[in-house]
Amino acid sequence: MADFELPPYPYDRLDNLRQIAEGFAGGCVNLSVGSPSNTPPDAVVAALSTSGIERSYPASVGSPAFLQAAKGWLARRFGIHTQNIAIAACVGTKEFVASVPRYLRLRHPERDTVLYPAVSYPTYAMGAILAGCRAVPVPLDERWHLDLSQVSTTDAGRALCLWVNSPGNPTGALEDLEAVREWGRQNQVPVLSDECYIEFTWLPKLPMSILQPHITGSHAEGILAVHSLSKRSNMAGLRAGFYAGDPELVEFLSEIRKHAGMMQANPVQHAAVEAFGDDAHVVAQQEVYRSRLARLIDIFRFYDSTVTMPEGGFYLWLRAPDGDGWGLARRVATDLGALISPGEFYGSQGAGYVRVAAVAPDAEIGLLEQRMLEHADSFGHSGSTVK
């Protein structure tokens, strides 16, 4: 039996480019990982540090206060009727994404396939691999939306689940979740909708969740939505999230996760209640990301004149002029002292692109603007020695 070979973690592959960028006065401006730089609300930090419940084991499914706060947020922000759905906590959502295929396979051992967007967050495919499943990418159309007509009957019949991410990482595309839900229903494939960027939807319409009433009707059979406070409330370091939807599926997963010891820490749940109850800090954060995206668009139009505001999320998705995403990432490190992500990290269909995360503090984006002004004449030349 061959030994399992774990692929390298994508962002570890940027070390050489990081060294180039660090050579600039002021150092590397990191636009590679979507890690928030703003602080959570003061009330969240206060709740975390004064909960007084550190000594007790947390409920794996989530405390009553956490669950009520999450339900209140869904109802208040998205009009979701929570009496028709079940909800449970998770330790951030990455661990849920990575672990759910192996749990679903216990429920349906005859199925061995995870469907996911061909250009997407790498953990969808990795979760399949860690479960010993087939990771089958669903092609995207020219607007970076799922082309479910390309899924074969065989793959649909073997599918444990279909992942959808809207707004999407890295492309920012908003999916037609009603159509995705209908495909899942017709093919009897559970649809798992990762909605962690839902509060950052830039098109002039309401944010969309697969759990909204016009999609679910009176029941949520076969669907789950996955939500996180990492992006919404700048709480990535606290690992606070939940999944909600089909009551039978939530009960099945929450019972397994209870046995596996998957528990969101009590103080984190206490702080999450404060975060879910406060919309003002999210509105302020929306304006921060709008501003950063606009400033970065002005900078990166030097490399891709067609780059525009994404439909949602806080990433720019740039086409590499010569189709070489790694080459463009190196060029940006050399020209600007900025670290960005080659599109290959998100699937082979993205190899000719790069992702730029609008997460650096405003002062660091200002540093890029200054470098652009001071050294514009030297950009684009091989062997540039801008310092």
mmCIF file of N, CA and C in Angstrom, residues 309-355:
data_model
loop_
_atom_site.group_PDB
_atom_site.id
_atom_site.type_symbol
_atom_site.label_atom_id
_atom_site.label_comp_id
_atom_site.label_asym_id
_atom_site.label_seq_id
_atom_site.Cartn_x
_atom_site.Cartn_y
_atom_site.Cartn_z
ATOM 1 N N MET A 309 -14.577 45.870 -9.470
ATOM 2 C CA MET A 309 -15.111 45.479 -8.173
ATOM 3 C C MET A 309 -15.734 44.086 -8.275
ATOM 4 N N PRO A 310 -15.434 43.190 -7.341
ATOM 5 C CA PRO A 310 -16.066 41.865 -7.373
ATOM 6 C C PRO A 310 -17.546 41.956 -7.042
ATOM 7 N N GLU A 311 -18.293 40.919 -7.382
ATOM 8 C CA GLU A 311 -19.705 40.862 -7.000
ATOM 9 C C GLU A 311 -19.866 40.775 -5.486
ATOM 10 N N GLY A 312 -18.897 40.143 -4.849
ATOM 11 C CA GLY A 312 -18.916 40.018 -3.401
ATOM 12 C C GLY A 312 -17.551 39.596 -2.890
ATOM 13 N N GLY A 313 -17.390 39.569 -1.564
ATOM 14 C CA GLY A 313 -16.120 39.197 -0.962
ATOM 15 C C GLY A 313 -15.147 40.356 -0.935
ATOM 16 N N PHE A 314 -13.918 40.076 -0.492
ATOM 17 C CA PHE A 314 -12.916 41.151 -0.443
ATOM 18 C C PHE A 314 -11.625 40.759 -1.144
ATOM 19 N N TYR A 315 -11.789 40.131 -2.304
ATOM 20 C CA TYR A 315 -10.645 39.761 -3.136
ATOM 21 C C TYR A 315 -10.784 40.349 -4.528
ATOM 22 N N LEU A 316 -9.655 40.687 -5.135
ATOM 23 C CA LEU A 316 -9.601 40.985 -6.555
ATOM 24 C C LEU A 316 -9.063 39.752 -7.275
ATOM 25 N N TRP A 317 -9.638 39.461 -8.411
ATOM 26 C CA TRP A 317 -9.265 38.296 -9.211
ATOM 27 C C TRP A 317 -8.743 38.834 -10.545
ATOM 28 N N LEU A 318 -7.424 38.801 -10.705
ATOM 29 C CA LEU A 318 -6.760 39.429 -11.843
ATOM 30 C C LEU A 318 -6.299 38.390 -12.845
ATOM 31 N N ARG A 319 -6.446 38.734 -14.114
ATOM 32 C CA ARG A 319 -5.903 37.898 -15.181
ATOM 33 C C ARG A 319 -4.423 38.246 -15.391
ATOM 34 N N ALA A 320 -3.572 37.232 -15.431
ATOM 35 C CA ALA A 320 -2.159 37.446 -15.747
ATOM 36 C C ALA A 320 -2.033 37.715 -17.247
ATOM 37 N N PRO A 321 -1.352 38.792 -17.640
ATOM 38 C CA PRO A 321 -1.308 39.169 -19.064
ATOM 39 C C PRO A 321 -0.813 38.054 -19.975
ATOM 40 N N ASP A 322 0.131 37.257 -19.492
ATOM 41 C CA ASP A 322 0.672 36.172 -20.321
ATOM 42 C C ASP A 322 0.173 34.798 -19.887
ATOM 43 N N GLY A 323 -0.845 34.783 -19.026
ATOM 44 C CA GLY A 323 -1.407 33.512 -18.588
ATOM 45 C C GLY A 323 -0.603 32.799 -17.521
ATOM 46 N N ASP A 324 0.356 33.484 -16.928
ATOM 47 C CA ASP A 324 1.240 32.877 -15.923
ATOM 48 C C ASP A 324 0.992 33.535 -14.572
ATOM 49 N N GLY A 325 0.148 32.924 -13.734
ATOM 50 C CA GLY A 325 -0.171 33.499 -12.434
ATOM 51 C C GLY A 325 1.030 33.591 -11.518
ATOM 52 N N TRP A 326 1.871 32.565 -11.517
ATOM 53 C CA TRP A 326 3.081 32.611 -10.690
ATOM 54 C C TRP A 326 4.010 33.730 -11.149
ATOM 55 N N GLY A 327 4.115 33.909 -12.468
ATOM 56 C CA GLY A 327 4.958 34.971 -12.987
ATOM 57 C C GLY A 327 4.460 36.347 -12.573
ATOM 58 N N LEU A 328 3.132 36.541 -12.575
ATOM 59 C CA LEU A 328 2.594 37.828 -12.158
ATOM 60 C C LEU A 328 2.799 38.036 -10.662
ATOM 61 N N ALA A 329 2.647 36.975 -9.868
ATOM 62 C CA ALA A 329 2.880 37.108 -8.426
ATOM 63 C C ALA A 329 4.319 37.509 -8.147
ATOM 64 N N ARG A 330 5.256 36.946 -8.881
ATOM 65 C CA ARG A 330 6.672 37.325 -8.709
ATOM 66 C C ARG A 330 6.886 38.776 -9.146
ATOM 67 N N ARG A 331 6.251 39.155 -10.220
ATOM 68 C CA ARG A 331 6.409 40.516 -10.715
ATOM 69 C C ARG A 331 5.891 41.537 -9.696
ATOM 70 N N VAL A 332 4.759 41.234 -9.071
ATOM 71 C CA VAL A 332 4.194 42.140 -8.070
ATOM 72 C C VAL A 332 5.112 42.222 -6.846
ATOM 73 N N ALA A 333 5.676 41.092 -6.451
ATOM 74 C CA ALA A 333 6.623 41.105 -5.328
ATOM 75 C C ALA A 333 7.840 41.962 -5.669
ATOM 76 N N THR A 334 8.314 41.865 -6.907
ATOM 77 C CA THR A 334 9.502 42.608 -7.336
ATOM 78 C C THR A 334 9.215 44.091 -7.535
ATOM 79 N N ASP A 335 8.044 44.399 -8.103
ATOM 80 C CA ASP A 335 7.692 45.793 -8.400
ATOM 81 C C ASP A 335 7.227 46.568 -7.172
ATOM 82 N N LEU A 336 6.385 45.904 -6.348
ATOM 83 C CA LEU A 336 5.670 46.618 -5.289
ATOM 84 C C LEU A 336 6.015 46.155 -3.875
ATOM 85 N N GLY A 337 6.714 45.042 -3.755
ATOM 86 C CA GLY A 337 6.940 44.503 -2.418
ATOM 87 C C GLY A 337 5.667 43.974 -1.797
ATOM 88 N N ALA A 338 4.759 43.468 -2.635
ATOM 89 C CA ALA A 338 3.485 42.917 -2.162
ATOM 90 C C ALA A 338 3.434 41.427 -2.434
ATOM 91 N N LEU A 339 2.805 40.705 -1.525
ATOM 92 C CA LEU A 339 2.660 39.254 -1.661
ATOM 93 C C LEU A 339 1.212 38.950 -2.019
ATOM 94 N N ILE A 340 1.005 38.301 -3.160
ATOM 95 C CA ILE A 340 -0.329 37.913 -3.602
ATOM 96 C C ILE A 340 -0.324 36.421 -3.921
ATOM 97 N N SER A 341 -1.485 35.859 -4.185
ATOM 98 C CA SER A 341 -1.610 34.410 -4.363
ATOM 99 C C SER A 341 -1.797 34.031 -5.825
ATOM 100 N N PRO A 342 -0.967 33.143 -6.359
ATOM 101 C CA PRO A 342 -1.209 32.618 -7.703
ATOM 102 C C PRO A 342 -2.538 31.882 -7.763
ATOM 103 N N GLY A 343 -3.272 32.054 -8.856
ATOM 104 C CA GLY A 343 -4.582 31.429 -8.980
ATOM 105 C C GLY A 343 -4.547 29.911 -8.975
ATOM 106 N N GLU A 344 -3.380 29.337 -9.251
ATOM 107 C CA GLU A 344 -3.228 27.875 -9.209
ATOM 108 C C GLU A 344 -3.606 27.302 -7.846
ATOM 109 N N PHE A 345 -3.450 28.091 -6.781
ATOM 110 C CA PHE A 345 -3.802 27.616 -5.443
ATOM 111 C C PHE A 345 -5.263 27.181 -5.373
ATOM 112 N N TYR A 346 -6.091 27.727 -6.250
ATOM 113 C CA TYR A 346 -7.536 27.533 -6.157
ATOM 114 C C TYR A 346 -8.079 26.629 -7.256
ATOM 115 N N GLY A 347 -7.164 25.950 -7.957
ATOM 116 C CA GLY A 347 -7.576 25.015 -8.991
ATOM 117 C C GLY A 347 -6.900 25.308 -10.312
ATOM 118 N N SER A 348 -6.753 24.289 -11.136
ATOM 119 C CA SER A 348 -6.017 24.439 -12.398
ATOM 120 C C SER A 348 -6.691 25.435 -13.331
ATOM 121 N N GLN A 349 -8.011 25.590 -13.256
ATOM 122 C CA GLN A 349 -8.707 26.549 -14.108
ATOM 123 C C GLN A 349 -8.320 27.992 -13.758
ATOM 124 N N GLY A 350 -7.736 28.193 -12.571
ATOM 125 C CA GLY A 350 -7.329 29.523 -12.154
ATOM 126 C C GLY A 350 -5.859 29.817 -12.374
ATOM 127 N N ALA A 351 -5.142 28.942 -13.078
ATOM 128 C CA ALA A 351 -3.681 29.070 -13.177
ATOM 129 C C ALA A 351 -3.237 30.361 -13.856
ATOM 130 N N GLY A 352 -4.060 30.937 -14.707
ATOM 131 C CA GLY A 352 -3.688 32.157 -15.396
ATOM 132 C C GLY A 352 -4.098 33.423 -14.688
ATOM 133 N N TYR A 353 -4.390 33.315 -13.373
ATOM 134 C CA TYR A 353 -4.901 34.441 -12.599
ATOM 135 C C TYR A 353 -4.135 34.568 -11.288
ATOM 136 N N VAL A 354 -4.400 35.661 -10.572
ATOM 137 C CA VAL A 354 -3.895 35.839 -9.214
ATOM 138 C C VAL A 354 -5.027 36.391 -8.353
ATOM 139 N N ARG A 355 -4.915 36.149 -7.049
ATOM 140 C CA ARG A 355 -5.878 36.693 -6.092
ATOM 141 C C ARG A 355 -5.184 37.727 -5.221
#
